[in-house]
PDB file of C-alpha atoms and ligand atoms in Angstrom:
ATOM      1  CA  MET A   1     -43.344  51.817  -6.161  1.00 46.00           C
ATOM      2  CA  ARG A   2     -40.399  54.124  -5.738  1.00 51.00           C
ATOM      3  CA  ARG A   3     -40.982  57.738  -4.958  1.00 55.00           C
ATOM      4  CA  VAL A   4     -39.835  60.102  -7.586  1.00 56.00           C
ATOM      5  CA  THR A   5     -37.629  62.778  -5.944  1.00 65.00           C
ATOM      6  CA  LYS A   6     -36.676  66.172  -7.353  1.00 61.00           C
ATOM      7  CA  GLN A   7     -33.164  64.900  -7.765  1.00 65.00           C
ATOM      8  CA  GLY A   8     -34.602  61.971  -9.702  1.00 61.00           C
ATOM      9  CA  VAL A   9     -36.382  64.153 -12.063  1.00 54.00           C
ATOM     10  CA  LEU A  10     -33.320  66.308 -12.543  1.00 53.00           C
ATOM     11  CA  VAL A  11     -31.206  63.117 -13.383  1.00 57.00           C
ATOM     12  CA  LEU A  12     -34.036  62.132 -15.796  1.00 57.00           C
ATOM     13  CA  ILE A  13     -33.822  65.514 -17.534  1.00 53.00           C
ATOM     14  CA  VAL A  14     -30.053  65.551 -17.723  1.00 53.00           C
ATOM     15  CA  GLY A  15     -30.229  61.909 -18.964  1.00 57.00           C
ATOM     16  CA  LEU A  16     -32.672  62.890 -21.678  1.00 60.00           C
ATOM     17  CA  ALA A  17     -30.689  65.797 -22.754  1.00 58.00           C
ATOM     18  CA  ALA A  18     -27.683  63.601 -22.901  1.00 61.00           C
ATOM     19  CA  VAL A  19     -29.472  61.184 -25.140  1.00 62.00           C
ATOM     20  CA  LEU A  20     -31.220  63.774 -27.316  1.00 65.00           C
ATOM     21  CA  THR A  21     -28.251  66.032 -28.014  1.00 61.00           C
ATOM     22  CA  PRO A  22     -26.085  63.562 -30.121  1.00 59.00           C
ATOM     23  CA  PHE A  23     -29.348  62.242 -31.607  1.00 61.00           C
ATOM     24  CA  LEU A  24     -30.518  65.685 -32.717  1.00 60.00           C
ATOM     25  CA  PHE A  25     -26.927  66.372 -34.021  1.00 58.00           C
ATOM     26  CA  ARG A  26     -27.262  63.201 -36.149  1.00 60.00           C
ATOM     27  CA  ILE A  27     -30.570  64.221 -37.629  1.00 59.00           C
ATOM     28  CA  TRP A  28     -29.093  67.557 -38.522  1.00 53.00           C
ATOM     29  CA  ARG A  29     -26.061  65.911 -40.033  1.00 55.00           C
ATOM     30  CA  ALA A  30     -28.162  63.450 -41.854  1.00 57.00           C
ATOM     31  CA  ASN A  31     -30.144  66.173 -43.399  1.00 53.00           C
ATOM     32  CA  ALA A  32     -26.942  68.030 -44.309  1.00 49.00           C
ATOM     33  CA  GLU A  33     -25.579  64.886 -45.920  1.00 53.00           C
ATOM     34  CA  ARG A  34     -28.748  64.264 -47.815  1.00 53.00           C
ATOM     35  CA  GLY A  35     -28.586  67.790 -49.254  1.00 48.00           C
ATOM     36  CA  GLY A  36     -24.906  67.135 -50.027  1.00 51.00           C
ATOM     37  CA  GLN A  37     -25.555  63.933 -52.083  1.00 83.00           C
ATOM     38  CA  GLN A  38     -24.411  65.363 -55.347  1.00 91.00           C
ATOM     39  CA  PRO A  39     -24.450  63.473 -58.639  1.00 94.00           C
ATOM     40  CA  ALA A  40     -21.082  61.694 -59.077  1.00 96.00           C
ATOM     41  CA  GLU A  41     -19.795  60.442 -62.467  1.00 97.00           C
ATOM     42  CA  PRO A  42     -20.416  56.706 -62.763  1.00 98.00           C
ATOM     43  CA  PHE A  43     -17.399  54.687 -63.722  1.00 98.00           C
ATOM     44  CA  ARG A  44     -16.040  51.135 -64.094  1.00 98.00           C
ATOM     45  CA  ILE A  45     -14.133  49.995 -61.086  1.00 98.00           C
ATOM     46  CA  ALA A  46     -12.953  46.670 -62.786  1.00 98.00           C
ATOM     47  CA  GLY A  47     -14.430  44.222 -65.125  1.00 98.00           C
ATOM     48  CA  ASN A  48     -18.177  44.045 -64.615  1.00 98.00           C
ATOM     49  CA  PHE A  49     -18.086  46.048 -61.389  1.00 98.00           C
ATOM     50  CA  TYR A  50     -19.206  49.788 -61.547  1.00 98.00           C
ATOM     51  CA  TYR A  51     -19.817  52.663 -59.268  1.00 98.00           C
ATOM     52  CA  VAL A  52     -23.201  54.183 -59.609  1.00 98.00           C
ATOM     53  CA  GLY A  53     -23.622  55.988 -56.261  1.00 97.00           C
ATOM     54  CA  ALA A  54     -23.616  59.676 -55.328  1.00 96.00           C
ATOM     55  CA  THR A  55     -20.646  61.607 -54.046  1.00 95.00           C
ATOM     56  CA  ASP A  56     -20.732  59.613 -50.764  1.00 95.00           C
ATOM     57  CA  ALA A  57     -23.803  57.403 -50.507  1.00 96.00           C
ATOM     58  CA  ALA A  58     -22.311  54.534 -52.397  1.00 97.00           C
ATOM     59  CA  ALA A  59     -24.192  52.202 -54.840  1.00 98.00           C
ATOM     60  CA  PHE A  60     -22.563  49.551 -57.145  1.00 98.00           C
ATOM     61  CA  LEU A  61     -23.680  47.751 -60.226  1.00 98.00           C
ATOM     62  CA  ILE A  62     -22.417  44.296 -61.107  1.00 98.00           C
ATOM     63  CA  THR A  63     -23.361  43.362 -64.636  1.00 98.00           C
ATOM     64  CA  GLY A  64     -23.901  40.002 -66.290  1.00 98.00           C
ATOM     65  CA  PRO A  65     -25.474  38.323 -69.307  1.00 98.00           C
ATOM     66  CA  GLU A  66     -28.419  36.889 -67.331  1.00 98.00           C
ATOM     67  CA  GLY A  67     -29.134  40.212 -65.425  1.00 98.00           C
ATOM     68  CA  HIS A  68     -27.435  42.694 -63.072  1.00 98.00           C
ATOM     69  CA  VAL A  69     -27.123  43.258 -59.337  1.00 98.00           C
ATOM     70  CA  VAL A  70     -27.306  46.558 -57.581  1.00 98.00           C
ATOM     71  CA  LEU A  71     -25.741  46.873 -54.073  1.00 98.00           C
ATOM     72  CA  ASP A  72     -27.326  49.548 -51.893  1.00 98.00           C
ATOM     73  CA  GLY A  73     -29.841  52.358 -52.769  1.00 97.00           C
ATOM     74  CA  GLY A  74     -28.651  55.486 -50.943  1.00 96.00           C
ATOM     75  CA  TYR A  75     -31.182  57.887 -49.549  1.00 93.00           C
ATOM     76  CA  PRO A  76     -34.682  57.929 -51.114  1.00 93.00           C
ATOM     77  CA  THR A  77     -33.446  60.932 -53.154  1.00 92.00           C
ATOM     78  CA  THR A  78     -30.363  59.116 -54.319  1.00 95.00           C
ATOM     79  CA  ALA A  79     -32.304  56.486 -56.315  1.00 96.00           C
ATOM     80  CA  ARG A  80     -32.778  58.772 -59.267  1.00 96.00           C
ATOM     81  CA  LEU A  81     -29.073  59.580 -59.364  1.00 96.00           C
ATOM     82  CA  ILE A  82     -28.329  55.800 -59.258  1.00 98.00           C
ATOM     83  CA  MET A  83     -30.782  55.238 -62.132  1.00 98.00           C
ATOM     84  CA  ALA A  84     -29.276  58.003 -64.204  1.00 98.00           C
ATOM     85  CA  SER A  85     -25.741  56.535 -63.715  1.00 98.00           C
ATOM     86  CA  ILE A  86     -27.009  53.111 -64.760  1.00 98.00           C
ATOM     87  CA  VAL A  87     -28.319  54.597 -68.013  1.00 98.00           C
ATOM     88  CA  LYS A  88     -25.221  56.662 -68.508  1.00 98.00           C
ATOM     89  CA  LEU A  89     -23.005  53.467 -68.411  1.00 98.00           C
ATOM     90  CA  GLY A  90     -25.222  52.013 -71.099  1.00 98.00           C
ATOM     91  CA  PHE A  91     -27.245  49.578 -69.028  1.00 98.00           C
ATOM     92  CA  ASP A  92     -31.022  49.169 -68.491  1.00 98.00           C
ATOM     93  CA  ILE A  93     -32.508  49.377 -64.980  1.00 98.00           C
ATOM     94  CA  LYS A  94     -35.093  46.712 -66.185  1.00 98.00           C
ATOM     95  CA  ASP A  95     -32.092  44.270 -66.392  1.00 98.00           C
ATOM     96  CA  VAL A  96     -31.313  44.627 -62.715  1.00 98.00           C
ATOM     97  CA  LYS A  97     -32.632  41.370 -61.291  1.00 98.00           C
ATOM     98  CA  VAL A  98     -31.248  41.488 -57.725  1.00 98.00           C
ATOM     99  CA  LEU A  99     -31.016  44.279 -55.102  1.00 98.00           C
ATOM    100  CA  LEU A 100     -28.694  43.804 -52.157  1.00 98.00           C
ATOM    101  CA  ASN A 101     -28.053  46.042 -49.140  1.00 98.00           C
ATOM    102  CA  SER A 102     -25.162  46.613 -46.727  1.00 98.00           C
ATOM    103  CA  GLU A 103     -27.309  48.024 -43.853  1.00 97.00           C
ATOM    104  CA  PRO A 104     -30.873  49.174 -43.364  1.00 97.00           C
ATOM    105  CA  HIS A 105     -30.023  52.794 -42.444  1.00 94.00           C
ATOM    106  CA  PRO A 106     -31.762  55.392 -44.430  1.00 93.00           C
ATOM    107  CA  ASP A 107     -28.605  56.557 -46.297  1.00 93.00           C
ATOM    108  CA  HIS A 108     -28.072  53.046 -47.723  1.00 96.00           C
ATOM    109  CA  ALA A 109     -31.526  51.563 -48.047  1.00 97.00           C
ATOM    110  CA  GLY A 110     -33.697  54.567 -48.513  1.00 96.00           C
ATOM    111  CA  GLY A 111     -33.701  54.374 -52.325  1.00 97.00           C
ATOM    112  CA  LEU A 112     -34.273  50.584 -52.621  1.00 98.00           C
ATOM    113  CA  THR A 113     -37.999  50.848 -53.047  1.00 98.00           C
ATOM    114  CA  VAL A 114     -37.720  53.339 -56.060  1.00 98.00           C
ATOM    115  CA  LEU A 115     -35.028  50.955 -57.585  1.00 98.00           C
ATOM    116  CA  GLN A 116     -37.313  47.940 -56.970  1.00 98.00           C
ATOM    117  CA  GLN A 117     -40.282  49.585 -58.460  1.00 98.00           C
ATOM    118  CA  ALA A 118     -38.325  50.640 -61.538  1.00 98.00           C
ATOM    119  CA  SER A 119     -36.617  47.300 -62.064  1.00 98.00           C
ATOM    120  CA  GLY A 120     -38.880  44.673 -60.578  1.00 98.00           C
ATOM    121  CA  ALA A 121     -35.731  43.235 -59.032  1.00 98.00           C
ATOM    122  CA  GLN A 122     -35.765  40.741 -56.093  1.00 98.00           C
ATOM    123  CA  LEU A 123     -34.407  42.061 -52.795  1.00 98.00           C
ATOM    124  CA  TRP A 124     -32.363  39.716 -50.670  1.00 98.00           C
ATOM    125  CA  ALA A 125     -31.514  40.591 -46.957  1.00 98.00           C
ATOM    126  CA  SER A 126     -30.171  38.993 -43.869  1.00 98.00           C
ATOM    127  CA  ASP A 127     -32.746  38.144 -41.127  1.00 96.00           C
ATOM    128  CA  ALA A 128     -32.056  41.178 -38.936  1.00 95.00           C
ATOM    129  CA  SER A 129     -31.758  43.614 -41.922  1.00 98.00           C
ATOM    130  CA  ALA A 130     -34.925  42.081 -43.557  1.00 98.00           C
ATOM    131  CA  ASP A 131     -37.040  43.066 -40.558  1.00 96.00           C
ATOM    132  CA  SER A 132     -35.700  46.554 -40.508  1.00 96.00           C
ATOM    133  CA  LEU A 133     -35.973  47.056 -44.277  1.00 97.00           C
ATOM    134  CA  ALA A 134     -39.504  45.775 -44.334  1.00 97.00           C
ATOM    135  CA  SER A 135     -40.589  48.295 -41.705  1.00 95.00           C
ATOM    136  CA  GLY A 136     -38.976  51.174 -43.627  1.00 95.00           C
ATOM    137  CA  GLY A 137     -35.896  51.521 -41.419  1.00 94.00           C
ATOM    138  CA  ASP A 138     -37.179  50.918 -37.892  1.00 94.00           C
ATOM    139  CA  ASP A 139     -34.329  49.687 -35.757  1.00 92.00           C
ATOM    140  CA  PRO A 140     -35.340  47.902 -32.486  1.00 92.00           C
ATOM    141  CA  ASP A 141     -31.857  48.688 -31.113  1.00 94.00           C
ATOM    142  CA  ALA A 142     -32.163  52.426 -31.772  1.00 94.00           C
ATOM    143  CA  VAL A 143     -33.023  54.881 -28.854  1.00 93.00           C
ATOM    144  CA  LEU A 144     -36.648  55.497 -28.318  1.00 94.00           C
ATOM    145  CA  PRO A 145     -36.638  59.110 -29.565  1.00 91.00           C
ATOM    146  CA  LEU A 146     -35.097  58.019 -32.867  1.00 90.00           C
ATOM    147  CA  ARG A 147     -37.603  55.286 -33.224  1.00 93.00           C
ATOM    148  CA  ALA A 148     -40.441  57.582 -32.405  1.00 91.00           C
ATOM    149  CA  LEU A 149     -39.236  59.853 -35.268  1.00 89.00           C
ATOM    150  CA  MET A 150     -39.201  56.838 -37.419  1.00 86.00           C
ATOM    151  CA  TRP A 151     -42.769  55.884 -36.551  1.00 88.00           C
ATOM    152  CA  ILE A 152     -44.109  59.400 -37.308  1.00 87.00           C
ATOM    153  CA  GLY A 153     -42.295  59.493 -40.599  1.00 82.00           C
ATOM    154  CA  VAL A 154     -39.590  62.128 -40.098  1.00 83.00           C
ATOM    155  CA  LEU A 155     -36.894  59.481 -40.477  1.00 85.00           C
ATOM    156  CA  GLY A 156     -37.241  56.165 -42.340  1.00 90.00           C
ATOM    157  CA  TYR A 157     -38.196  55.439 -45.933  1.00 94.00           C
ATOM    158  CA  PRO A 158     -40.821  53.699 -47.976  1.00 95.00           C
ATOM    159  CA  PRO A 159     -40.340  49.963 -47.213  1.00 97.00           C
ATOM    160  CA  PRO A 160     -39.066  47.794 -49.990  1.00 98.00           C
ATOM    161  CA  ARG A 161     -40.434  44.273 -50.607  1.00 98.00           C
ATOM    162  CA  VAL A 162     -37.907  41.760 -49.068  1.00 98.00           C
ATOM    163  CA  ASP A 163     -38.194  38.726 -51.407  1.00 98.00           C
ATOM    164  CA  HIS A 164     -35.583  36.401 -49.907  1.00 98.00           C
ATOM    165  CA  ARG A 165     -33.737  36.033 -46.720  1.00 98.00           C
ATOM    166  CA  PHE A 166     -30.172  34.647 -46.731  1.00 98.00           C
ATOM    167  CA  LYS A 167     -27.951  33.236 -43.933  1.00 98.00           C
ATOM    168  CA  ASP A 168     -24.304  34.029 -43.238  1.00 98.00           C
ATOM    169  CA  GLY A 169     -22.159  32.494 -45.856  1.00 98.00           C
ATOM    170  CA  ASP A 170     -24.926  32.031 -48.482  1.00 98.00           C
ATOM    171  CA  THR A 171     -24.008  32.980 -52.099  1.00 98.00           C
ATOM    172  CA  ILE A 172     -26.481  35.004 -54.221  1.00 98.00           C
ATOM    173  CA  ARG A 173     -26.317  34.214 -57.931  1.00 98.00           C
ATOM    174  CA  VAL A 174     -27.453  35.807 -61.160  1.00 98.00           C
ATOM    175  CA  GLY A 175     -26.051  33.830 -64.046  1.00 98.00           C
ATOM    176  CA  PRO A 176     -22.321  33.878 -63.555  1.00 98.00           C
ATOM    177  CA  ILE A 177     -22.421  36.534 -60.924  1.00 98.00           C
ATOM    178  CA  ALA A 178     -21.951  35.080 -57.506  1.00 98.00           C
ATOM    179  CA  LEU A 179     -21.837  37.269 -54.280  1.00 98.00           C
ATOM    180  CA  THR A 180     -21.142  35.687 -50.944  1.00 98.00           C
ATOM    181  CA  ALA A 181     -22.927  37.278 -47.901  1.00 98.00           C
ATOM    182  CA  HIS A 182     -20.961  37.715 -44.635  1.00 98.00           C
ATOM    183  CA  VAL A 183     -23.209  38.859 -41.955  1.00 98.00           C
ATOM    184  CA  THR A 184     -20.869  41.211 -39.920  1.00 98.00           C
ATOM    185  CA  GLY A 185     -22.973  42.716 -37.243  1.00 97.00           C
ATOM    186  CA  GLY A 186     -21.943  45.603 -34.992  1.00 96.00           C
ATOM    187  CA  HIS A 187     -22.972  48.757 -36.670  1.00 96.00           C
ATOM    188  CA  THR A 188     -26.379  47.090 -37.061  1.00 97.00           C
ATOM    189  CA  ARG A 189     -27.119  43.482 -36.236  1.00 97.00           C
ATOM    190  CA  GLY A 190     -27.651  42.340 -39.794  1.00 97.00           C
ATOM    191  CA  CYS A 191     -24.977  44.399 -41.538  1.00 98.00           C
ATOM    192  CA  THR A 192     -23.775  42.432 -44.478  1.00 98.00           C
ATOM    193  CA  SER A 193     -20.288  42.509 -46.111  1.00 98.00           C
ATOM    194  CA  TRP A 194     -20.038  40.972 -49.551  1.00 98.00           C
ATOM    195  CA  SER A 195     -17.179  39.193 -51.307  1.00 98.00           C
ATOM    196  CA  PHE A 196     -17.037  38.359 -55.003  1.00 98.00           C
ATOM    197  CA  PRO A 197     -14.758  37.749 -57.785  1.00 98.00           C
ATOM    198  CA  VAL A 198     -14.412  40.095 -60.762  1.00 98.00           C
ATOM    199  CA  ARG A 199     -12.668  39.149 -63.971  1.00 97.00           C
ATOM    200  CA  ASP A 200     -10.676  42.181 -65.270  1.00 97.00           C
ATOM    201  CA  GLY A 201      -8.987  41.188 -68.516  1.00 95.00           C
ATOM    202  CA  ASP A 202      -7.067  38.109 -67.812  1.00 95.00           C
ATOM    203  CA  ARG A 203      -6.875  38.560 -64.223  1.00 96.00           C
ATOM    204  CA  MET A 204      -9.302  37.561 -61.414  1.00 98.00           C
ATOM    205  CA  LEU A 205      -9.634  40.152 -58.621  1.00 98.00           C
ATOM    206  CA  ASN A 206     -11.271  39.612 -55.217  1.00 98.00           C
ATOM    207  CA  VAL A 207     -13.638  42.339 -54.171  1.00 98.00           C
ATOM    208  CA  VAL A 208     -14.913  42.950 -50.685  1.00 98.00           C
ATOM    209  CA  SER A 209     -17.688  45.345 -49.807  1.00 98.00           C
ATOM    210  CA  ALA A 210     -17.047  45.863 -46.118  1.00 98.00           C
ATOM    211  CA  CYS A 211     -19.600  46.836 -43.527  1.00 98.00           C
ATOM    212  CA  ASP A 212     -19.335  49.973 -41.489  1.00 96.00           C
ATOM    213  CA  LEU A 213     -17.697  48.638 -38.301  1.00 93.00           C
ATOM    214  CA  GLY A 214     -18.411  51.526 -35.974  1.00 92.00           C
ATOM    215  CA  VAL A 215     -21.102  52.092 -33.495  1.00 91.00           C
ATOM    216  CA  LEU A 216     -23.445  54.908 -33.275  1.00 91.00           C
ATOM    217  CA  ALA A 217     -24.345  56.278 -29.720  1.00 89.00           C
ATOM    218  CA  THR A 218     -28.005  56.075 -30.844  1.00 91.00           C
ATOM    219  CA  SER A 219     -27.985  52.435 -31.684  1.00 92.00           C
ATOM    220  CA  GLN A 220     -26.595  49.804 -29.253  1.00 92.00           C
ATOM    221  CA  TYR A 221     -27.342  46.270 -28.235  1.00 95.00           C
ATOM    222  CA  PRO A 222     -25.960  43.806 -25.754  1.00 95.00           C
ATOM    223  CA  GLU A 223     -24.155  41.451 -28.167  1.00 96.00           C
ATOM    224  CA  GLN A 224     -22.611  44.485 -30.136  1.00 96.00           C
ATOM    225  CA  GLY A 225     -19.013  44.136 -28.724  1.00 95.00           C
ATOM    226  CA  ALA A 226     -18.865  40.322 -29.576  1.00 96.00           C
ATOM    227  CA  ASP A 227     -20.349  41.108 -32.988  1.00 97.00           C
ATOM    228  CA  ARG A 228     -17.653  43.698 -33.758  1.00 97.00           C
ATOM    229  CA  GLU A 229     -14.896  41.376 -32.662  1.00 97.00           C
ATOM    230  CA  ARG A 230     -16.181  38.649 -34.782  1.00 98.00           C
ATOM    231  CA  SER A 231     -16.839  41.042 -37.855  1.00 98.00           C
ATOM    232  CA  ILE A 232     -13.235  42.282 -37.634  1.00 98.00           C
ATOM    233  CA  ARG A 233     -11.964  38.697 -37.538  1.00 98.00           C
ATOM    234  CA  VAL A 234     -14.099  37.752 -40.559  1.00 98.00           C
ATOM    235  CA  LEU A 235     -13.079  40.745 -42.705  1.00 98.00           C
ATOM    236  CA  ARG A 236      -9.439  40.147 -41.882  1.00 98.00           C
ATOM    237  CA  GLY A 237      -9.936  36.540 -43.208  1.00 98.00           C
ATOM    238  CA  LEU A 238     -11.224  37.767 -46.653  1.00 98.00           C
ATOM    239  CA  PRO A 239      -8.889  38.145 -49.531  1.00 98.00           C
ATOM    240  CA  ALA A 240      -9.373  41.614 -50.929  1.00 98.00           C
ATOM    241  CA  ASP A 241      -7.752  43.104 -53.993  1.00 98.00           C
ATOM    242  CA  ILE A 242     -10.435  45.815 -54.326  1.00 98.00           C
ATOM    243  CA  TRP A 243     -12.388  47.034 -51.346  1.00 98.00           C
ATOM    244  CA  VAL A 244     -15.293  49.435 -50.976  1.00 98.00           C
ATOM    245  CA  THR A 245     -17.746  50.428 -48.271  1.00 98.00           C
ATOM    246  CA  CYS A 246     -21.235  52.092 -48.215  1.00 97.00           C
ATOM    247  CA  HIS A 247     -19.677  55.564 -47.700  1.00 96.00           C
ATOM    248  CA  ALA A 248     -17.539  56.339 -50.768  1.00 96.00           C
ATOM    249  CA  ARG A 249     -15.189  58.683 -48.974  1.00 94.00           C
ATOM    250  CA  TRP A 250     -13.938  55.876 -46.657  1.00 96.00           C
ATOM    251  CA  TRP A 251     -12.359  53.926 -49.615  1.00 97.00           C
ATOM    252  CA  GLY A 252     -11.230  56.951 -51.610  1.00 97.00           C
ATOM    253  CA  ARG A 253     -13.639  56.864 -54.469  1.00 97.00           C
ATOM    254  CA  TYR A 254     -12.830  60.176 -55.944  1.00 96.00           C
ATOM    255  CA  ARG A 255      -8.940  59.881 -55.465  1.00 97.00           C
ATOM    256  CA  LYS A 256      -8.982  56.421 -57.125  1.00 98.00           C
ATOM    257  CA  PHE A 257     -11.368  57.502 -59.877  1.00 98.00           C
ATOM    258  CA  VAL A 258      -9.006  60.410 -60.837  1.00 97.00           C
ATOM    259  CA  ALA A 259      -5.993  58.132 -60.696  1.00 98.00           C
ATOM    260  CA  SER A 260      -7.649  55.609 -62.930  1.00 98.00           C
ATOM    261  CA  LYS A 261      -8.011  58.147 -65.739  1.00 97.00           C
ATOM    262  CA  THR A 262      -4.229  58.105 -66.316  1.00 97.00           C
ATOM    263  CA  ALA A 263      -3.353  54.649 -65.046  1.00 98.00           C
ATOM    264  CA  LYS A 264      -1.898  52.178 -67.489  1.00 96.00           C
ATOM    265  CA  ASN A 265      -4.781  49.818 -66.440  1.00 97.00           C
ATOM    266  CA  PRO A 266      -7.713  51.885 -65.208  1.00 98.00           C
ATOM    267  CA  ALA A 267      -8.479  49.115 -62.540  1.00 98.00           C
ATOM    268  CA  ASP A 268      -4.978  49.399 -60.960  1.00 98.00           C
ATOM    269  CA  PRO A 269      -5.705  52.381 -58.643  1.00 98.00           C
ATOM    270  CA  PHE A 270      -8.612  50.447 -57.084  1.00 98.00           C
ATOM    271  CA  ILE A 271      -6.445  47.525 -56.183  1.00 98.00           C
ATOM    272  CA  ASP A 272      -5.596  48.516 -52.539  1.00 98.00           C
ATOM    273  CA  PRO A 273      -5.183  45.710 -50.004  1.00 98.00           C
ATOM    274  CA  GLU A 274      -3.272  48.051 -47.777  1.00 98.00           C
ATOM    275  CA  GLY A 275      -6.190  50.445 -47.604  1.00 98.00           C
ATOM    276  CA  TYR A 276      -8.488  47.472 -46.732  1.00 98.00           C
ATOM    277  CA  ARG A 277      -6.174  46.404 -43.897  1.00 98.00           C
ATOM    278  CA  ALA A 278      -5.934  50.005 -42.693  1.00 98.00           C
ATOM    279  CA  TYR A 279      -9.742  50.296 -42.612  1.00 98.00           C
ATOM    280  CA  ILE A 280     -10.041  47.102 -40.517  1.00 98.00           C
ATOM    281  CA  ASP A 281      -7.104  48.244 -38.212  1.00 98.00           C
ATOM    282  CA  SER A 282      -8.797  51.592 -37.497  1.00 96.00           C
ATOM    283  CA  ALA A 283     -12.026  49.876 -36.774  1.00 96.00           C
ATOM    284  CA  GLU A 284     -10.181  47.620 -34.377  1.00 97.00           C
ATOM    285  CA  ALA A 285      -8.565  50.626 -32.633  1.00 96.00           C
ATOM    286  CA  GLU A 286     -11.933  52.334 -32.310  1.00 95.00           C
ATOM    287  CA  LEU A 287     -13.219  49.119 -30.659  1.00 95.00           C
ATOM    288  CA  ARG A 288     -10.324  48.850 -28.242  1.00 94.00           C
ATOM    289  CA  GLN A 289     -10.425  52.456 -27.335  1.00 93.00           C
ATOM    290  CA  GLY A 290     -14.164  52.378 -26.772  1.00 88.00           C
ATOM    291  CA  ARG A 291     -14.802  55.181 -29.336  1.00 85.00           C
ATOM    292  CA  MET A 292     -17.888  55.687 -31.279  1.00 82.00           C
ATOM    293  CA  HIS A 293     -18.682  57.327 -34.554  1.00 76.00           C
TER     294      HIS A 293
HETATM  295 ZN1   ZN B 301     -25.417  53.198 -40.813  1.00 77.76          ZN
END
């Protein structure tokens, strides 16, 4: 056994501080954001595709004659905002048949349990996300202090019931609604981007809900670099007229919503293939420069 020297102890303390500082900052920020999740006006993006999330924690409703789909649940406290938005748009939470998720972090999966209890909907997840969701947000790739806070209930959320697991490229259907899953890991192993067509009047629009492509200092794994490379490649290959992400500020929710009120066709401001490319470009620059977010 190696002797622990004073210097060793010092290195350990400095190392722990280096790990803990960004992590404590994140908790503070997460709490700040949770408090800042203000109700947002729900709106139609295009066709049967609606925004039902909060000011930043995004959630989407895709409606159909045989039942609806909700993508993402926000924080545990966001669920009631999402449900109020669904009612406000004239739909019934009980008609939501499928719940989907982009990633199992608490700001996007925290509210799924409440939504599932209110709707009875079936939750579909990728393998890696399924394990994390079913444990209430535990992430095996997260640093130990973060996991410990999860285990004692400071972080994390009530675990939803994961009904089905899908593979990369599978299509989830509810009547005519068909969303294709793209497991685009990097931010988390099982992070899932979604692509689906939306009929808006007489035109068909391709929608992509893209994963967060950035890396957190508190959650890293050996294949992460390769996953990010692949995810960037996959997303570049998807045709996107309309694009969204799990954080509404990244795709300009408010700006586009305001513009849609005076647009000739209210869906037009959401058609933004340039913004989609810029999002992927900036994720690639972040990867090349070794930056985190
Ligand atoms: Zn995340």
